[in-house]
mmCIF file of C-alpha atoms in Angstrom:
data_model
loop_
_atom_site.group_PDB
_atom_site.id
_atom_site.type_symbol
_atom_site.label_atom_id
_atom_site.label_comp_id
_atom_site.label_asym_id
_atom_site.label_seq_id
_atom_site.Cartn_x
_atom_site.Cartn_y
_atom_site.Cartn_z
ATOM 1 C CA MET A 887 90.374 24.889 -29.207
ATOM 2 C CA GLU A 888 86.760 25.156 -30.249
ATOM 3 C CA LEU A 889 84.146 24.529 -27.133
ATOM 4 C CA HIS A 890 80.791 23.131 -27.314
ATOM 5 C CA VAL A 891 78.621 26.105 -26.237
ATOM 6 C CA GLU A 892 74.551 25.625 -26.316
ATOM 7 C CA ALA A 893 72.039 28.375 -26.604
ATOM 8 C CA LEU A 894 71.173 30.097 -23.142
ATOM 9 C CA GLN A 895 67.687 30.646 -21.991
ATOM 10 C CA GLY A 896 66.212 31.768 -18.791
ATOM 11 C CA ASN A 897 66.689 33.255 -15.116
ATOM 12 C CA LYS A 898 69.563 33.932 -13.111
ATOM 13 C CA GLY A 899 69.594 30.432 -11.451
ATOM 14 C CA LEU A 900 69.406 28.598 -15.066
ATOM 15 C CA ILE A 901 72.414 30.838 -16.192
ATOM 16 C CA ARG A 902 74.586 29.929 -13.160
ATOM 17 C CA ASP A 903 74.096 26.317 -13.957
ATOM 18 C CA TYR A 904 74.469 26.800 -17.779
ATOM 19 C CA VAL A 905 77.890 28.408 -16.953
ATOM 20 C CA HIS A 906 78.955 25.549 -14.788
ATOM 21 C CA GLN A 907 77.756 22.674 -17.024
ATOM 22 C CA THR A 908 79.201 24.127 -20.262
ATOM 23 C CA LEU A 909 82.679 24.600 -18.584
ATOM 24 C CA LYS A 910 82.362 21.302 -16.813
ATOM 25 C CA LYS A 911 81.462 19.430 -20.189
ATOM 26 C CA ASN A 912 84.397 21.223 -22.017
ATOM 27 C CA ILE A 913 86.788 20.136 -19.061
ATOM 28 C CA MET A 914 85.686 16.774 -18.900
ATOM 29 C CA GLU A 915 85.843 16.355 -22.718
ATOM 30 C CA LEU A 916 89.117 17.871 -22.906
ATOM 31 C CA ARG A 917 88.370 21.008 -25.197
ATOM 32 C CA LEU A 918 89.573 22.799 -21.931
ATOM 33 C CA GLU A 919 92.681 20.665 -21.659
ATOM 34 C CA PRO A 920 94.311 19.960 -18.264
ATOM 35 C CA GLY A 921 96.994 22.800 -17.363
ATOM 36 C CA ARG A 922 95.440 25.344 -19.378
ATOM 37 C CA PHE A 923 94.879 28.755 -17.815
ATOM 38 C CA ILE A 924 91.563 29.984 -17.371
ATOM 39 C CA SER A 925 90.462 33.427 -16.636
ATOM 40 C CA GLU A 926 86.864 34.926 -15.669
ATOM 41 C CA LYS A 927 87.618 37.539 -18.691
ATOM 42 C CA ASP A 928 88.137 34.392 -21.112
ATOM 43 C CA VAL A 929 85.077 33.079 -20.026
ATOM 44 C CA ILE A 930 82.890 36.203 -20.244
ATOM 45 C CA GLU A 931 84.068 36.453 -24.128
ATOM 46 C CA MET A 932 83.292 32.637 -24.410
ATOM 47 C CA LEU A 933 79.931 32.765 -22.899
ATOM 48 C CA GLN A 934 78.838 36.311 -22.823
ATOM 49 C CA VAL A 935 77.652 36.232 -19.553
ATOM 50 C CA SER A 936 78.549 38.523 -16.444
ATOM 51 C CA ARG A 937 81.106 37.684 -13.844
ATOM 52 C CA THR A 938 79.291 36.905 -11.088
ATOM 53 C CA PRO A 939 77.809 33.237 -12.359
ATOM 54 C CA ILE A 940 81.408 32.664 -13.694
ATOM 55 C CA ARG A 941 82.976 32.882 -10.020
ATOM 56 C CA GLU A 942 80.194 30.932 -8.665
ATOM 57 C CA ALA A 943 80.937 28.178 -11.374
ATOM 58 C CA PHE A 944 84.767 28.451 -10.485
ATOM 59 C CA VAL A 945 83.962 27.494 -7.142
ATOM 60 C CA ARG A 946 81.969 24.452 -7.991
ATOM 61 C CA LEU A 947 84.391 23.427 -10.378
ATOM 62 C CA SER A 948 87.202 23.577 -7.751
ATOM 63 C CA GLN A 949 85.058 21.899 -5.305
ATOM 64 C CA GLU A 950 84.770 18.867 -7.892
ATOM 65 C CA GLU A 951 88.620 19.172 -8.358
ATOM 66 C CA LEU A 952 88.509 20.368 -12.177
ATOM 67 C CA ILE A 953 89.981 23.884 -11.389
ATOM 68 C CA GLU A 954 92.570 24.919 -9.341
ATOM 69 C CA THR A 955 93.439 28.423 -7.923
ATOM 70 C CA VAL A 956 97.264 29.137 -7.763
ATOM 71 C CA PRO A 957 98.007 32.551 -5.452
ATOM 72 C CA GLN A 958 99.367 35.387 -7.861
ATOM 73 C CA LYS A 959 99.070 33.279 -10.871
ATOM 74 C CA GLY A 960 95.488 32.348 -11.398
ATOM 75 C CA SER A 961 93.046 29.515 -12.206
ATOM 76 C CA PHE A 962 94.067 26.466 -14.309
ATOM 77 C CA ILE A 963 92.270 23.526 -15.402
ATOM 78 C CA SER A 964 93.584 20.662 -12.984
ATOM 79 C CA LEU A 965 95.863 18.038 -14.220
ATOM 80 C CA ILE A 966 94.589 14.424 -14.063
ATOM 81 C CA ASP A 967 95.823 13.063 -10.694
ATOM 82 C CA LEU A 968 96.438 9.196 -11.147
ATOM 83 C CA GLN A 969 95.867 8.674 -7.788
ATOM 84 C CA HIS A 970 92.608 10.005 -7.961
ATOM 85 C CA VAL A 971 91.909 7.972 -11.095
ATOM 86 C CA GLU A 972 92.959 4.824 -9.292
ATOM 87 C CA GLU A 973 90.996 5.427 -6.484
ATOM 88 C CA SER A 974 87.707 6.085 -8.495
ATOM 89 C CA ARG A 975 88.496 2.939 -10.590
ATOM 90 C CA PHE A 976 88.852 0.881 -7.331
ATOM 91 C CA ILE A 977 85.489 2.348 -5.984
ATOM 92 C CA ARG A 978 83.768 1.573 -9.481
ATOM 93 C CA GLU A 979 85.211 -1.893 -9.766
ATOM 94 C CA THR A 980 84.060 -2.633 -5.928
ATOM 95 C CA LEU A 981 80.632 -1.279 -6.160
ATOM 96 C CA GLU A 982 79.674 -2.051 -9.837
ATOM 97 C CA SER A 983 81.031 -5.720 -9.328
ATOM 98 C CA ALA A 984 78.241 -6.188 -6.458
ATOM 99 C CA VAL A 985 75.980 -4.462 -8.241
ATOM 100 C CA VAL A 986 75.944 -6.253 -11.502
ATOM 101 C CA ARG A 987 75.608 -9.732 -9.454
ATOM 102 C CA GLU A 988 72.408 -7.996 -7.981
ATOM 103 C CA ALA A 989 71.471 -6.932 -11.563
ATOM 104 C CA CYS A 990 71.075 -10.516 -12.711
ATOM 105 C CA ALA A 991 68.559 -11.266 -10.199
ATOM 106 C CA VAL A 992 66.601 -8.016 -10.220
ATOM 107 C CA LEU A 993 66.681 -6.353 -13.582
ATOM 108 C CA SER A 994 63.523 -7.073 -15.846
ATOM 109 C CA THR A 995 63.367 -7.968 -19.405
ATOM 110 C CA GLU A 996 62.467 -4.645 -20.419
ATOM 111 C CA GLN A 997 65.631 -3.347 -18.512
ATOM 112 C CA VAL A 998 67.936 -5.878 -20.219
ATOM 113 C CA MET A 999 66.329 -4.785 -23.632
ATOM 114 C CA HIS A 1000 67.303 -1.199 -22.973
ATOM 115 C CA LEU A 1001 71.042 -2.343 -22.092
ATOM 116 C CA GLN A 1002 71.404 -4.101 -25.372
ATOM 117 C CA ASN A 1003 69.883 -1.106 -27.338
ATOM 118 C CA LEU A 1004 72.366 1.038 -25.389
ATOM 119 C CA LEU A 1005 74.987 -1.477 -26.859
ATOM 120 C CA ASN A 1006 73.520 -1.374 -30.301
ATOM 121 C CA LEU A 1007 73.776 2.440 -30.189
ATOM 122 C CA GLN A 1008 77.438 2.213 -28.964
ATOM 123 C CA GLN A 1009 78.401 -0.241 -32.138
ATOM 124 C CA LEU A 1010 76.687 2.354 -34.296
ATOM 125 C CA CYS A 1011 79.223 5.220 -32.848
ATOM 126 C CA ALA A 1012 82.194 2.899 -33.151
ATOM 127 C CA SER A 1013 81.352 2.346 -36.672
ATOM 128 C CA GLU A 1014 80.892 6.028 -37.336
ATOM 129 C CA HIS A 1015 84.129 6.860 -35.057
ATOM 130 C CA ASN A 1016 82.061 8.981 -32.707
ATOM 131 C CA TYR A 1017 83.938 8.906 -29.541
ATOM 132 C CA GLU A 1018 82.101 11.679 -27.936
ATOM 133 C CA ARG A 1019 78.503 10.089 -28.154
ATOM 134 C CA LEU A 1020 80.002 6.781 -27.336
ATOM 135 C CA PHE A 1021 81.544 7.905 -24.297
ATOM 136 C CA GLU A 1022 77.973 9.249 -23.358
ATOM 137 C CA LEU A 1023 76.468 5.940 -24.106
ATOM 138 C CA ASP A 1024 79.027 4.132 -21.974
ATOM 139 C CA GLU A 1025 77.974 6.280 -19.078
ATOM 140 C CA GLU A 1026 74.229 5.581 -19.964
ATOM 141 C CA PHE A 1027 74.948 1.620 -19.697
ATOM 142 C CA HIS A 1028 76.667 1.669 -16.542
ATOM 143 C CA GLN A 1029 74.115 3.837 -14.730
ATOM 144 C CA ALA A 1030 71.142 1.870 -16.274
ATOM 145 C CA ILE A 1031 72.652 -1.159 -14.449
ATOM 146 C CA VAL A 1032 73.506 0.712 -11.294
ATOM 147 C CA THR A 1033 70.069 2.676 -10.967
ATOM 148 C CA GLY A 1034 67.955 -0.305 -12.404
ATOM 149 C CA CYS A 1035 68.941 -2.013 -9.245
ATOM 150 C CA GLY A 1036 67.466 1.003 -7.453
ATOM 151 C CA LYS A 1037 70.885 2.453 -6.232
ATOM 152 C CA ILE A 1038 70.313 6.055 -7.512
ATOM 153 C CA ARG A 1039 72.421 7.348 -4.569
ATOM 154 C CA THR A 1040 75.088 4.956 -5.261
ATOM 155 C CA TRP A 1041 75.354 6.274 -8.921
ATOM 156 C CA THR A 1042 75.584 9.924 -7.555
ATOM 157 C CA MET A 1043 78.430 9.194 -5.436
ATOM 158 C CA ILE A 1044 80.420 7.435 -8.097
ATOM 159 C CA GLN A 1045 79.707 10.300 -10.317
ATOM 160 C CA GLN A 1046 81.039 12.632 -7.750
ATOM 161 C CA MET A 1047 84.461 10.740 -7.426
ATOM 162 C CA SER A 1048 85.002 10.185 -11.251
ATOM 163 C CA THR A 1049 85.911 13.810 -12.650
ATOM 164 C CA HIS A 1050 89.655 12.620 -12.914
ATOM 165 C CA TYR A 1051 88.679 9.034 -14.045
ATOM 166 C CA ASN A 1052 86.339 10.108 -16.509
ATOM 167 C CA ARG A 1053 88.539 12.478 -18.217
ATOM 168 C CA ILE A 1054 91.237 9.646 -18.640
ATOM 169 C CA ARG A 1055 88.408 7.399 -20.054
ATOM 170 C CA PHE A 1056 87.372 9.994 -22.615
ATOM 171 C CA LEU A 1057 91.165 10.612 -23.584
ATOM 172 C CA ARG A 1058 91.516 6.913 -24.170
ATOM 173 C CA LEU A 1059 88.482 6.775 -26.349
ATOM 174 C CA ALA A 1060 89.670 9.742 -28.232
ATOM 175 C CA SER A 1061 93.227 8.596 -28.550
ATOM 176 C CA ASN A 1062 92.622 4.899 -29.466
ATOM 177 C CA THR A 1063 89.665 3.999 -31.723
ATOM 178 C CA ASP A 1064 90.411 0.178 -31.081
ATOM 179 C CA TRP A 1065 87.016 0.004 -29.068
ATOM 180 C CA GLU A 1066 86.227 -3.662 -29.938
ATOM 181 C CA SER A 1067 87.142 -4.962 -26.420
ATOM 182 C CA ILE A 1068 84.937 -2.499 -24.660
ATOM 183 C CA LEU A 1069 82.067 -3.582 -26.696
ATOM 184 C CA ASN A 1070 82.743 -7.182 -26.618
ATOM 185 C CA GLN A 1071 82.801 -6.843 -22.679
ATOM 186 C CA HIS A 1072 79.570 -4.874 -22.726
ATOM 187 C CA GLN A 1073 77.983 -7.575 -24.712
ATOM 188 C CA GLY A 1074 79.100 -10.035 -22.035
ATOM 189 C CA ILE A 1075 77.890 -8.083 -19.549
ATOM 190 C CA VAL A 1076 74.577 -7.966 -20.955
ATOM 191 C CA GLN A 1077 74.464 -11.775 -21.771
ATOM 192 C CA ALA A 1078 75.346 -12.668 -18.327
ATOM 193 C CA ILE A 1079 72.723 -10.563 -16.997
ATOM 194 C CA ARG A 1080 70.213 -12.039 -19.660
ATOM 195 C CA ASP A 1081 71.456 -15.559 -18.277
ATOM 196 C CA LYS A 1082 71.261 -14.368 -14.653
ATOM 197 C CA ASN A 1083 74.914 -15.586 -14.494
ATOM 198 C CA ALA A 1084 76.144 -13.641 -11.479
ATOM 199 C CA GLU A 1085 79.639 -14.975 -11.344
ATOM 200 C CA GLN A 1086 80.174 -14.135 -15.040
ATOM 201 C CA ALA A 1087 78.751 -11.096 -14.837
ATOM 202 C CA GLU A 1088 81.064 -10.124 -11.978
ATOM 203 C CA ARG A 1089 83.985 -11.579 -13.535
ATOM 204 C CA ILE A 1090 83.693 -9.480 -16.858
ATOM 205 C CA MET A 1091 82.639 -6.251 -14.792
ATOM 206 C CA LYS A 1092 86.213 -6.580 -12.981
ATOM 207 C CA GLU A 1093 88.062 -7.069 -16.212
ATOM 208 C CA HIS A 1094 86.067 -4.499 -17.665
ATOM 209 C CA LEU A 1095 86.869 -1.697 -15.180
ATOM 210 C CA SER A 1096 90.691 -2.898 -14.613
ATOM 211 C CA MET A 1097 91.366 -2.229 -18.173
ATOM 212 C CA LEU A 1098 92.381 1.411 -17.381
ATOM 213 C CA ASP A 1099 95.401 0.372 -15.569
ATOM 214 C CA ILE A 1100 97.084 -0.908 -18.862
ATOM 215 C CA ASP A 1101 95.855 2.200 -20.637
ATOM 216 C CA LYS A 1102 96.550 4.900 -18.304
ATOM 217 C CA THR A 1103 100.510 4.247 -18.597
ATOM 218 C CA GLN A 1104 100.344 4.531 -22.354
ATOM 219 C CA LEU A 1105 98.255 7.664 -22.079
ATOM 220 C CA LYS A 1106 100.583 9.507 -19.989
ATOM 221 C CA GLU A 1107 103.270 8.632 -22.156
ATOM 222 C CA LYS A 1108 101.411 10.139 -25.105
ATOM 223 C CA TYR A 1109 100.186 13.223 -23.242
ATOM 224 C CA PRO A 1110 102.661 13.903 -20.579
ATOM 225 C CA THR A 1111 101.641 17.383 -19.929
ATOM 226 C CA TYR A 1112 97.775 16.443 -19.001
ATOM 227 C CA PHE A 1113 99.046 14.532 -15.871
ATOM 228 C CA LYS A 1114 99.941 15.667 -12.414
#
């Protein structure tokens, strides 16, 4: 599977971050698929860097539950754990449903316009079947609501818990191009915030974040080797 690798420039610290970010991006976007064996030698060949930043990246990825090391066998891309997925979904639904109510009261006209612009770009990506950019814009949409309410640390915490959750979301976009329901819910959220209708915004957000309950069963049947 061909990996996304960007040009590397900079000092030792930047090299360390580059290795971590490159590996993480390829794990999250399933180019390094769940269950795949990964060695330091493989990464040296892929990224043309020394062994030290690779070891540091492996430690960070292990802490993020994206790599598992098995004694006498080596390192593997972690399988998607549906218990972790459900816990992350629960946290997101609980927090984002509360935050979107606040967004109805505090987001400015300019911030609501930004949400609409992100949605317009999502619709363009859907028309071009660009699920990679659509995933990024989906994340930007939810981030803009949370951080727009001044809850930057809340968004950071959500991201720290969402490594398994985000992989299954990406898999859903990649394997099913019926994205209309996602975009319609995003539009409903924007309209509810614009109308300052907190009850409506909360209801749609809960529906939106509960969709994965239906999708994950189908995805496990379609990609059984990807799941724990």
